[in-house]
Amino acid sequence: VSRPLVALLTDFGTGGPYVAAMKGVMLGICRDLDFLDISHEVRPHDIIGAGAILMATVPYLPAGTVIVAVVDPGVGTARRALAARAGGHVFVGPDNGVLAPVLDALGPDELVSIENPRFARPSTATTFEGRDRFGPAAAWIACGTALGEFGPPVAVFTRERRPEPRAAENTLEGEVVWVDRFGNLVTNISRSAWLREAAGRSGDVLAGGRSAGSLLRTYAEAAPGALCPVFGSTDQLEVAVREGSAAETLGLGPGAPVTVVWR
Amino acid sequence: VSRPLVALLTDFGTGGPYVAAMKGVMLGICRDLDFLDISHEVRPHDIIGAGAILMATVPYLPAGTVIVAVVDPGVGTARRALAARAGGHVFVGPDNGVLAPVLDALGPDELVSIENPRFARPSTATTFEGRDRFGPAAAWIACGTALGEFGPPVAVFTRERRPEPRAAENTLEGEVVWVDRFGNLVTNISRSAWLREAAGRSGDVLAGGRSAGSLLRTYAEAAPGALCPVFGSTDQLEVAVREGSAAETLGLGPGAPVTVVWR
Amino acid sequence: VSRPLVALLTDFGTGGPYVAAMKGVMLGICRDLDFLDISHEVRPHDIIGAGAILMATVPYLPAGTVIVAVVDPGVGTARRALAARAGGHVFVGPDNGVLAPVLDALGPDELVSIENPRFARPSTATTFEGRDRFGPAAAWIACGTALGEFGPPVAVFTRERRPEPRAAENTLEGEVVWVDRFGNLVTNISRSAWLREAAGRSGDVLAGGRSAGSLLRTYAEAAPGALCPVFGSTDQLEVAVREGSAAETLGLGPGAPVTVVWR
């Protein structure tokens, strides 16, 4: 029998004790867990970026993974804690929008508010619910506790006002949602949105108002140093620079406008 | 049966081969180990910061964890190597102070000097005792070797002159020991020291000579951008900035004075 | 029975979804894998640095490890994908030179071109062969698929023009190949090359044209702040600064000349 798998996404960083403390508590609850670190380097409090990274990871996780996402600027306040079953996985995290993209995409089969104190760590701390609340819930779920044990079903979850691309007659306007290690600017324009809006037309890409040329199939089709719009590994439009960093070349980051002009 | 768990804390970084070489050697000794990375990003040679991170992690580790801490500016010199049983765990590391806070807090039940060459890698290198000496010792211990096999018992261990808060009639003077990813300045003033010294009084906090106001319960009680003294997730006083970085706002880091003024 | 071990070396970074997506796909193929992260912080596209890090890690991995190295500026082009059995391990990666140092050192017992589409993920993406091709191949191999199933044997592999030290009558000229977290400048001059060329003579080391003095046994033999040439943990010559960073002190990085002058 395989060990239960818990995937973690946080903004805790790996320089301090936070990730290991959270994992240590989880191993105390469910000793045979396997961990899969998605990332602990989400920009602090960046709910939108974290949601995009989850979207780019979840399709590749094995069935039955428990995913716990803790990017939580409202820690210690009254915002709800969620557990959701969707797409063959279970998701645990604050009800602040971080889970919204993936839950919207997969459609939750079950959604509960985590309230039962039996599954939380008693703690005087009010600043570390990853360790005291979300992590423990994920560990109990991974070892077999049913979602219904945690609290009442809820009907809705918070959708952070996340940017959707806006279509006009001759353009599709999106924006950068995160920047990868190569300096590639990953946008909120999916391949399917492009195909739907293009309706057979070709498109040129503008990033931060500057022309990045027309869509290429892969980085290697661009000249070294040239801007290069491609559909990246997660089928989102990204603007890259071959053998360079588009983020540095263009001086752009999350939130910067990226527009497709149809011709 | 669960796999033995070894938790690692080093200043090796994750950009090179050091962590994987150490783990590879350990797996060659005890193939069924599970690793839990505490951090490999301790500031190079920062024994005090590493000791504080251990203190903030160890209480959350499952019983029977073997913890190996390698922050070792004296690598290759004659300083002793220690193995200690304390608090239901085993600790392995150089006798340079990195283990002192946690051993002082837990009280060692057994303490030996690691000397038996049978448990070290033969190596021409004199610069990598994490791989050649501490890692192997931790792996042998995780797979069942008794501490007494490694060398003679010792009575004392090195306590790096680590800063303790100093109490005066109207103040408690501490300092920053590490800075987390959010820029929170984590101090050496514990909740219990505050309560003992306060004796019912309220306290205002000065960080680097600048007023940070009075103690709050959680970050979210501060206005965005405001300084915010709280007891953080490890029950140490920290100075934070809500939705910002106290380290950047104040220009402070490890060693900076943080003072409580009682009123 | 132990779980199969897959060691990973990439330039993907740990801030985004790439590593977890690759691992998720691999767990879907071979659920009982154990992962050992060598590093995901190779400088983007740095084939030479990645090759040196592999050389410094592989000798310490337990027998039978599957090593997958994805540093791949040519992703999406026609360059070959390799699987090789060598030194009791299996290596998987692009045929672009990243595996060349370790395959040259170990001598491959079997070398095939990965071509069988049955073992790749069907994908519209052309930019992420770590997830779609190399990772899956490593997972199938770890769970027992024979190398011959992947494609035809090949006789040769690409050797990136990597720098070899050049010996003259009174000097041995090498260069920095990577810089570790302590700022140590790790060169391509091995202990055995030094011994062979020295022929009994002592040597002084110049780094970037500046004298670093004569060879020491360990960092602690240098004065604090002084330059310090030592054979590091992987038996390569490195230039360090005791309790400091040689990279910062000298303003040097990969490619910088390091010369031994015999006397």
PDB file of N, CA and C in Angstrom, chain C residues 50-137:
ATOM      1  N   ALA C  50      26.132  22.408 -14.035  1.00  0.00           N
ATOM      2  CA  ALA C  50      25.327  21.239 -13.663  1.00  0.00           C
ATOM      3  C   ALA C  50      26.160  19.965 -13.737  1.00  0.00           C
ATOM      4  N   GLY C  51      26.991  19.871 -14.774  1.00  0.00           N
ATOM      5  CA  GLY C  51      27.857  18.700 -14.902  1.00  0.00           C
ATOM      6  C   GLY C  51      28.812  18.571 -13.729  1.00  0.00           C
ATOM      7  N   ALA C  52      29.330  19.701 -13.257  1.00  0.00           N
ATOM      8  CA  ALA C  52      30.252  19.686 -12.109  1.00  0.00           C
ATOM      9  C   ALA C  52      29.528  19.303 -10.817  1.00  0.00           C
ATOM     10  N   ILE C  53      28.305  19.764 -10.658  1.00  0.00           N
ATOM     11  CA  ILE C  53      27.536  19.418  -9.454  1.00  0.00           C
ATOM     12  C   ILE C  53      27.195  17.927  -9.459  1.00  0.00           C
ATOM     13  N   LEU C  54      26.859  17.388 -10.625  1.00  0.00           N
ATOM     14  CA  LEU C  54      26.630  15.934 -10.713  1.00  0.00           C
ATOM     15  C   LEU C  54      27.884  15.172 -10.297  1.00  0.00           C
ATOM     16  N   MET C  55      29.034  15.597 -10.818  1.00  0.00           N
ATOM     17  CA  MET C  55      30.304  14.934 -10.483  1.00  0.00           C
ATOM     18  C   MET C  55      30.551  14.940  -8.974  1.00  0.00           C
ATOM     19  N   ALA C  56      30.110  15.980  -8.312  1.00  0.00           N
ATOM     20  CA  ALA C  56      30.370  16.129  -6.874  1.00  0.00           C
ATOM     21  C   ALA C  56      29.338  15.402  -6.016  1.00  0.00           C
ATOM     22  N   THR C  57      28.272  14.924  -6.629  1.00  0.00           N
ATOM     23  CA  THR C  57      27.204  14.262  -5.869  1.00  0.00           C
ATOM     24  C   THR C  57      27.177  12.755  -6.090  1.00  0.00           C
ATOM     25  N   VAL C  58      27.341  12.350  -7.338  1.00  0.00           N
ATOM     26  CA  VAL C  58      27.113  10.950  -7.713  1.00  0.00           C
ATOM     27  C   VAL C  58      27.951   9.961  -6.900  1.00  0.00           C
ATOM     28  N   PRO C  59      29.218  10.270  -6.562  1.00  0.00           N
ATOM     29  CA  PRO C  59      30.002   9.287  -5.799  1.00  0.00           C
ATOM     30  C   PRO C  59      29.392   8.938  -4.434  1.00  0.00           C
ATOM     31  N   TYR C  60      28.478   9.749  -3.956  1.00  0.00           N
ATOM     32  CA  TYR C  60      27.931   9.547  -2.614  1.00  0.00           C
ATOM     33  C   TYR C  60      26.531   8.960  -2.614  1.00  0.00           C
ATOM     34  N   LEU C  61      25.969   8.708  -3.788  1.00  0.00           N
ATOM     35  CA  LEU C  61      24.606   8.170  -3.874  1.00  0.00           C
ATOM     36  C   LEU C  61      24.619   6.658  -3.689  1.00  0.00           C
ATOM     37  N   PRO C  62      23.573   6.111  -3.081  1.00  0.00           N
ATOM     38  CA  PRO C  62      23.539   4.657  -2.899  1.00  0.00           C
ATOM     39  C   PRO C  62      23.397   3.940  -4.241  1.00  0.00           C
ATOM     40  N   ALA C  63      23.899   2.719  -4.300  1.00  0.00           N
ATOM     41  CA  ALA C  63      23.858   1.927  -5.530  1.00  0.00           C
ATOM     42  C   ALA C  63      22.434   1.841  -6.054  1.00  0.00           C
ATOM     43  N   GLY C  64      22.312   1.944  -7.368  1.00  0.00           N
ATOM     44  CA  GLY C  64      21.014   1.771  -7.995  1.00  0.00           C
ATOM     45  C   GLY C  64      20.162   3.019  -8.062  1.00  0.00           C
ATOM     46  N   THR C  65      20.741   4.171  -7.734  1.00  0.00           N
ATOM     47  CA  THR C  65      19.981   5.409  -7.860  1.00  0.00           C
ATOM     48  C   THR C  65      19.750   5.746  -9.331  1.00  0.00           C
ATOM     49  N   VAL C  66      18.551   6.222  -9.646  1.00  0.00           N
ATOM     50  CA  VAL C  66      18.282   6.778 -10.971  1.00  0.00           C
ATOM     51  C   VAL C  66      18.453   8.284 -10.864  1.00  0.00           C
ATOM     52  N   ILE C  67      19.337   8.849 -11.679  1.00  0.00           N
ATOM     53  CA  ILE C  67      19.629  10.281 -11.636  1.00  0.00           C
ATOM     54  C   ILE C  67      19.063  10.937 -12.892  1.00  0.00           C
ATOM     55  N   VAL C  68      18.198  11.915 -12.720  1.00  0.00           N
ATOM     56  CA  VAL C  68      17.650  12.631 -13.872  1.00  0.00           C
ATOM     57  C   VAL C  68      18.096  14.083 -13.792  1.00  0.00           C
ATOM     58  N   ALA C  69      18.766  14.536 -14.861  1.00  0.00           N
ATOM     59  CA  ALA C  69      19.338  15.882 -14.909  1.00  0.00           C
ATOM     60  C   ALA C  69      18.690  16.633 -16.057  1.00  0.00           C
ATOM     61  N   VAL C  70      17.991  17.733 -15.735  1.00  0.00           N
ATOM     62  CA  VAL C  70      17.328  18.497 -16.776  1.00  0.00           C
ATOM     63  C   VAL C  70      17.779  19.948 -16.730  1.00  0.00           C
ATOM     64  N   VAL C  71      18.812  20.231 -17.466  1.00  0.00           N
ATOM     65  CA  VAL C  71      19.275  21.595 -17.714  1.00  0.00           C
ATOM     66  C   VAL C  71      19.375  21.631 -19.224  1.00  0.00           C
ATOM     67  N   ASP C  72      18.468  22.347 -19.870  1.00  0.00           N
ATOM     68  CA  ASP C  72      18.134  21.994 -21.246  1.00  0.00           C
ATOM     69  C   ASP C  72      17.761  23.208 -22.080  1.00  0.00           C
ATOM     70  N   PRO C  73      18.761  24.034 -22.408  1.00  0.00           N
ATOM     71  CA  PRO C  73      18.435  25.215 -23.218  1.00  0.00           C
ATOM     72  C   PRO C  73      17.814  24.865 -24.565  1.00  0.00           C
ATOM     73  N   GLY C  74      18.025  23.642 -25.038  1.00  0.00           N
ATOM     74  CA  GLY C  74      17.496  23.265 -26.351  1.00  0.00           C
ATOM     75  C   GLY C  74      16.150  22.573 -26.292  1.00  0.00           C
ATOM     76  N   VAL C  75      15.419  22.745 -25.172  1.00  0.00           N
ATOM     77  CA  VAL C  75      14.131  22.056 -25.047  1.00  0.00           C
ATOM     78  C   VAL C  75      13.240  22.348 -26.264  1.00  0.00           C
ATOM     79  N   GLY C  76      12.582  21.308 -26.738  1.00  0.00           N
ATOM     80  CA  GLY C  76      11.683  21.492 -27.869  1.00  0.00           C
ATOM     81  C   GLY C  76      12.361  21.336 -29.212  1.00  0.00           C
ATOM     82  N   THR C  77      13.677  21.197 -29.240  1.00  0.00           N
ATOM     83  CA  THR C  77      14.389  20.977 -30.493  1.00  0.00           C
ATOM     84  C   THR C  77      14.672  19.484 -30.637  1.00  0.00           C
ATOM     85  N   ALA C  78      15.453  19.143 -31.665  1.00  0.00           N
ATOM     86  CA  ALA C  78      15.620  17.726 -31.990  1.00  0.00           C
ATOM     87  C   ALA C  78      16.734  17.040 -31.226  1.00  0.00           C
ATOM     88  N   ARG C  79      17.399  17.741 -30.296  1.00  0.00           N
ATOM     89  CA  ARG C  79      18.504  17.062 -29.596  1.00  0.00           C
ATOM     90  C   ARG C  79      17.965  15.803 -28.902  1.00  0.00           C
ATOM     91  N   ARG C  80      18.850  14.804 -28.834  1.00  0.00           N
ATOM     92  CA  ARG C  80      18.461  13.499 -28.356  1.00  0.00           C
ATOM     93  C   ARG C  80      18.222  13.476 -26.857  1.00  0.00           C
ATOM     94  N   ALA C  81      17.436  12.509 -26.390  1.00  0.00           N
ATOM     95  CA  ALA C  81      17.288  12.230 -24.958  1.00  0.00           C
ATOM     96  C   ALA C  81      18.000  10.923 -24.667  1.00  0.00           C
ATOM     97  N   LEU C  82      18.767  10.906 -23.580  1.00  0.00           N
ATOM     98  CA  LEU C  82      19.608   9.744 -23.276  1.00  0.00           C
ATOM     99  C   LEU C  82      19.182   9.044 -21.991  1.00  0.00           C
ATOM    100  N   ALA C  83      19.379   7.721 -21.987  1.00  0.00           N
ATOM    101  CA  ALA C  83      19.381   6.960 -20.732  1.00  0.00           C
ATOM    102  C   ALA C  83      20.645   6.114 -20.747  1.00  0.00           C
ATOM    103  N   ALA C  84      21.366   6.110 -19.623  1.00  0.00           N
ATOM    104  CA  ALA C  84      22.659   5.420 -19.577  1.00  0.00           C
ATOM    105  C   ALA C  84      22.791   4.670 -18.261  1.00  0.00           C
ATOM    106  N   ARG C  85      23.343   3.476 -18.349  1.00  0.00           N
ATOM    107  CA  ARG C  85      23.695   2.740 -17.137  1.00  0.00           C
ATOM    108  C   ARG C  85      25.201   2.875 -16.945  1.00  0.00           C
ATOM    109  N   ALA C  86      25.597   3.337 -15.772  1.00  0.00           N
ATOM    110  CA  ALA C  86      27.031   3.581 -15.521  1.00  0.00           C
ATOM    111  C   ALA C  86      27.286   3.627 -14.029  1.00  0.00           C
ATOM    112  N   GLY C  87      28.344   2.956 -13.606  1.00  0.00           N
ATOM    113  CA  GLY C  87      28.760   3.022 -12.208  1.00  0.00           C
ATOM    114  C   GLY C  87      27.720   2.505 -11.225  1.00  0.00           C
ATOM    115  N   GLY C  88      26.842   1.614 -11.688  1.00  0.00           N
ATOM    116  CA  GLY C  88      25.824   1.070 -10.797  1.00  0.00           C
ATOM    117  C   GLY C  88      24.579   1.936 -10.673  1.00  0.00           C
ATOM    118  N   HIS C  89      24.549   3.042 -11.417  1.00  0.00           N
ATOM    119  CA  HIS C  89      23.390   3.930 -11.430  1.00  0.00           C
ATOM    120  C   HIS C  89      22.794   3.988 -12.838  1.00  0.00           C
ATOM    121  N   VAL C  90      21.669   4.664 -12.959  1.00  0.00           N
ATOM    122  CA  VAL C  90      21.131   4.976 -14.285  1.00  0.00           C
ATOM    123  C   VAL C  90      20.985   6.485 -14.384  1.00  0.00           C
ATOM    124  N   PHE C  91      21.380   7.040 -15.524  1.00  0.00           N
ATOM    125  CA  PHE C  91      21.322   8.480 -15.762  1.00  0.00           C
ATOM    126  C   PHE C  91      20.346   8.777 -16.896  1.00  0.00           C
ATOM    127  N   VAL C  92      19.528   9.810 -16.720  1.00  0.00           N
ATOM    128  CA  VAL C  92      18.576  10.224 -17.741  1.00  0.00           C
ATOM    129  C   VAL C  92      18.718  11.720 -17.934  1.00  0.00           C
ATOM    130  N   GLY C  93      18.756  12.163 -19.199  1.00  0.00           N
ATOM    131  CA  GLY C  93      18.829  13.601 -19.447  1.00  0.00           C
ATOM    132  C   GLY C  93      19.002  13.900 -20.919  1.00  0.00           C
ATOM    133  N   PRO C  94      18.986  15.180 -21.270  1.00  0.00           N
ATOM    134  CA  PRO C  94      19.208  15.559 -22.654  1.00  0.00           C
ATOM    135  C   PRO C  94      20.654  15.281 -23.069  1.00  0.00           C
ATOM    136  N   ASP C  95      20.840  15.015 -24.344  1.00  0.00           N
ATOM    137  CA  ASP C  95      22.184  14.752 -24.866  1.00  0.00           C
ATOM    138  C   ASP C  95      22.838  16.075 -25.260  1.00  0.00           C
ATOM    139  N   ASN C  96      23.071  16.904 -24.250  1.00  0.00           N
ATOM    140  CA  ASN C  96      23.623  18.231 -24.532  1.00  0.00           C
ATOM    141  C   ASN C  96      24.914  18.507 -23.761  1.00  0.00           C
ATOM    142  N   GLY C  97      25.442  17.486 -23.125  1.00  0.00           N
ATOM    143  CA  GLY C  97      26.689  17.662 -22.397  1.00  0.00           C
ATOM    144  C   GLY C  97      26.550  17.615 -20.893  1.00  0.00           C
ATOM    145  N   VAL C  98      25.328  17.746 -20.380  1.00  0.00           N
ATOM    146  CA  VAL C  98      25.165  17.788 -18.922  1.00  0.00           C
ATOM    147  C   VAL C  98      25.598  16.472 -18.271  1.00  0.00           C
ATOM    148  N   LEU C  99      25.410  15.352 -18.971  1.00  0.00           N
ATOM    149  CA  LEU C  99      25.804  14.054 -18.416  1.00  0.00           C
ATOM    150  C   LEU C  99      27.239  13.675 -18.772  1.00  0.00           C
ATOM    151  N   ALA C 100      27.884  14.439 -19.642  1.00  0.00           N
ATOM    152  CA  ALA C 100      29.176  14.024 -20.183  1.00  0.00           C
ATOM    153  C   ALA C 100      30.256  13.813 -19.118  1.00  0.00           C
ATOM    154  N   PRO C 101      30.438  14.749 -18.169  1.00  0.00           N
ATOM    155  CA  PRO C 101      31.526  14.517 -17.206  1.00  0.00           C
ATOM    156  C   PRO C 101      31.344  13.214 -16.433  1.00  0.00           C
ATOM    157  N   VAL C 102      30.133  12.964 -15.959  1.00  0.00           N
ATOM    158  CA  VAL C 102      29.920  11.784 -15.130  1.00  0.00           C
ATOM    159  C   VAL C 102      29.981  10.506 -15.974  1.00  0.00           C
ATOM    160  N   LEU C 103      29.498  10.556 -17.215  1.00  0.00           N
ATOM    161  CA  LEU C 103      29.587   9.367 -18.068  1.00  0.00           C
ATOM    162  C   LEU C 103      31.036   9.116 -18.478  1.00  0.00           C
ATOM    163  N   ASP C 104      31.779  10.163 -18.740  1.00  0.00           N
ATOM    164  CA  ASP C 104      33.205   9.986 -19.040  1.00  0.00           C
ATOM    165  C   ASP C 104      33.953   9.392 -17.852  1.00  0.00           C
ATOM    166  N   ALA C 105      33.585   9.814 -16.658  1.00  0.00           N
ATOM    167  CA  ALA C 105      34.284   9.326 -15.467  1.00  0.00           C
ATOM    168  C   ALA C 105      33.930   7.874 -15.156  1.00  0.00           C
ATOM    169  N   LEU C 106      32.668   7.527 -15.340  1.00  0.00           N
ATOM    170  CA  LEU C 106      32.216   6.194 -14.933  1.00  0.00           C
ATOM    171  C   LEU C 106      32.310   5.171 -16.056  1.00  0.00           C
ATOM    172  N   GLY C 107      32.206   5.631 -17.300  1.00  0.00           N
ATOM    173  CA  GLY C 107      32.195   4.709 -18.440  1.00  0.00           C
ATOM    174  C   GLY C 107      30.850   4.004 -18.530  1.00  0.00           C
ATOM    175  N   PRO C 108      30.022   4.357 -19.505  1.00  0.00           N
ATOM    176  CA  PRO C 108      28.685   3.759 -19.577  1.00  0.00           C
ATOM    177  C   PRO C 108      28.720   2.286 -19.995  1.00  0.00           C
ATOM    178  N   ASP C 109      27.935   1.476 -19.291  1.00  0.00           N
ATOM    179  CA  ASP C 109      27.780   0.074 -19.651  1.00  0.00           C
ATOM    180  C   ASP C 109      26.700  -0.103 -20.712  1.00  0.00           C
ATOM    181  N   GLU C 110      25.769   0.864 -20.745  1.00  0.00           N
ATOM    182  CA  GLU C 110      24.669   0.772 -21.705  1.00  0.00           C
ATOM    183  C   GLU C 110      24.203   2.191 -21.954  1.00  0.00           C
ATOM    184  N   LEU C 111      23.896   2.505 -23.194  1.00  0.00           N
ATOM    185  CA  LEU C 111      23.525   3.879 -23.560  1.00  0.00           C
ATOM    186  C   LEU C 111      22.458   3.789 -24.638  1.00  0.00           C
ATOM    187  N   VAL C 112      21.289   4.357 -24.372  1.00  0.00           N
ATOM    188  CA  VAL C 112      20.219   4.308 -25.374  1.00  0.00           C
ATOM    189  C   VAL C 112      19.648   5.697 -25.609  1.00  0.00           C
ATOM    190  N   SER C 113      19.034   5.848 -26.776  1.00  0.00           N
ATOM    191  CA  SER C 113      18.312   7.058 -27.122  1.00  0.00           C
ATOM    192  C   SER C 113      16.845   6.851 -26.748  1.00  0.00           C
ATOM    193  N   ILE C 114      16.308   7.752 -25.941  1.00  0.00           N
ATOM    194  CA  ILE C 114      14.911   7.610 -25.494  1.00  0.00           C
ATOM    195  C   ILE C 114      13.996   8.084 -26.610  1.00  0.00           C
ATOM    196  N   GLU C 115      13.279   7.150 -27.222  1.00  0.00           N
ATOM    197  CA  GLU C 115      12.457   7.492 -28.378  1.00  0.00           C
ATOM    198  C   GLU C 115      11.047   6.926 -28.316  1.00  0.00           C
ATOM    199  N   ASN C 116      10.860   5.850 -27.582  1.00  0.00           N
ATOM    200  CA  ASN C 116       9.563   5.170 -27.546  1.00  0.00           C
ATOM    201  C   ASN C 116       8.495   6.082 -26.945  1.00  0.00           C
ATOM    202  N   PRO C 117       7.517   6.514 -27.742  1.00  0.00           N
ATOM    203  CA  PRO C 117       6.519   7.466 -27.244  1.00  0.00           C
ATOM    204  C   PRO C 117       5.639   6.889 -26.130  1.00  0.00           C
ATOM    205  N   ARG C 118       5.659   5.580 -26.000  1.00  0.00           N
ATOM    206  CA  ARG C 118       4.854   4.939 -24.957  1.00  0.00           C
ATOM    207  C   ARG C 118       5.263   5.425 -23.562  1.00  0.00           C
ATOM    208  N   PHE C 119       6.509   5.859 -23.429  1.00  0.00           N
ATOM    209  CA  PHE C 119       7.003   6.245 -22.110  1.00  0.00           C
ATOM    210  C   PHE C 119       7.037   7.757 -21.897  1.00  0.00           C
ATOM    211  N   ALA C 120       6.448   8.495 -22.834  1.00  0.00           N
ATOM    212  CA  ALA C 120       6.397   9.953 -22.675  1.00  0.00           C
ATOM    213  C   ALA C 120       4.955  10.377 -22.436  1.00  0.00           C
ATOM    214  N   ARG C 121       4.792  11.538 -21.805  1.00  0.00           N
ATOM    215  CA  ARG C 121       3.450  12.104 -21.656  1.00  0.00           C
ATOM    216  C   ARG C 121       3.024  12.705 -22.979  1.00  0.00           C
ATOM    217  N   PRO C 122       1.790  12.395 -23.420  1.00  0.00           N
ATOM    218  CA  PRO C 122       1.270  13.139 -24.559  1.00  0.00           C
ATOM    219  C   PRO C 122       1.032  14.565 -24.083  1.00  0.00           C
ATOM    220  N   SER C 123       1.479  15.554 -24.827  1.00  0.00           N
ATOM    221  CA  SER C 123       1.384  16.927 -24.343  1.00  0.00           C
ATOM    222  C   SER C 123       1.397  17.874 -25.520  1.00  0.00           C
ATOM    223  N   THR C 124       0.623  18.918 -25.424  1.00  0.00           N
ATOM    224  CA  THR C 124       0.713  19.963 -26.437  1.00  0.00           C
ATOM    225  C   THR C 124       1.888  20.888 -26.148  1.00  0.00           C
ATOM    226  N   ALA C 125       2.409  20.827 -24.932  1.00  0.00           N
ATOM    227  CA  ALA C 125       3.500  21.723 -24.569  1.00  0.00           C
ATOM    228  C   ALA C 125       4.808  21.241 -25.208  1.00  0.00           C
ATOM    229  N   THR C 126       5.626  22.178 -25.609  1.00  0.00           N
ATOM    230  CA  THR C 126       6.915  21.828 -26.211  1.00  0.00           C
ATOM    231  C   THR C 126       8.047  22.401 -25.381  1.00  0.00           C
ATOM    232  N   THR C 127       7.721  22.824 -24.188  1.00  0.00           N
ATOM    233  CA  THR C 127       8.712  23.556 -23.394  1.00  0.00           C
ATOM    234  C   THR C 127       9.044  22.864 -22.088  1.00  0.00           C
ATOM    235  N   PHE C 128       8.514  21.677 -21.833  1.00  0.00           N
ATOM    236  CA  PHE C 128       8.703  21.104 -20.512  1.00  0.00           C
ATOM    237  C   PHE C 128       8.942  19.600 -20.625  1.00  0.00           C
ATOM    238  N   GLU C 129      10.083  19.250 -21.190  1.00  0.00           N
ATOM    239  CA  GLU C 129      10.384  17.840 -21.355  1.00  0.00           C
ATOM    240  C   GLU C 129      10.821  17.182 -20.049  1.00  0.00           C
ATOM    241  N   GLY C 130      11.178  17.958 -19.029  1.00  0.00           N
ATOM    242  CA  GLY C 130      11.409  17.379 -17.705  1.00  0.00           C
ATOM    243  C   GLY C 130      10.168  16.651 -17.222  1.00  0.00           C
ATOM    244  N   ARG C 131       9.050  17.288 -17.390  1.00  0.00           N
ATOM    245  CA  ARG C 131       7.773  16.711 -16.956  1.00  0.00           C
ATOM    246  C   ARG C 131       7.256  15.652 -17.934  1.00  0.00           C
ATOM    247  N   ASP C 132       7.476  15.898 -19.235  1.00  0.00           N
ATOM    248  CA  ASP C 132       6.789  15.097 -20.244  1.00  0.00           C
ATOM    249  C   ASP C 132       7.626  13.949 -20.784  1.00  0.00           C
ATOM    250  N   ARG C 133       8.942  14.000 -20.576  1.00  0.00           N
ATOM    251  CA  ARG C 133       9.798  13.016 -21.221  1.00  0.00           C
ATOM    252  C   ARG C 133      10.865  12.454 -20.285  1.00  0.00           C
ATOM    253  N   PHE C 134      11.692  13.335 -19.691  1.00  0.00           N
ATOM    254  CA  PHE C 134      12.809  12.841 -18.867  1.00  0.00           C
ATOM    255  C   PHE C 134      12.297  12.274 -17.535  1.00  0.00           C
ATOM    256  N   GLY C 135      11.407  13.002 -16.876  1.00  0.00           N
ATOM    257  CA  GLY C 135      10.853  12.520 -15.613  1.00  0.00           C
ATOM    258  C   GLY C 135      10.149  11.186 -15.778  1.00  0.00           C
ATOM    259  N   PRO C 136       9.229  11.097 -16.745  1.00  0.00           N
ATOM    260  CA  PRO C 136       8.568   9.806 -16.960  1.00  0.00           C
ATOM    261  C   PRO C 136       9.559   8.672 -17.224  1.00  0.00           C
ATOM    262  N   ALA C 137      10.564   8.919 -18.062  1.00  0.00           N
ATOM    263  CA  ALA C 137      11.539   7.855 -18.340  1.00  0.00           C
ATOM    264  C   ALA C 137      12.222   7.403 -17.050  1.00  0.00           C
TER     265      ALA C 137
END
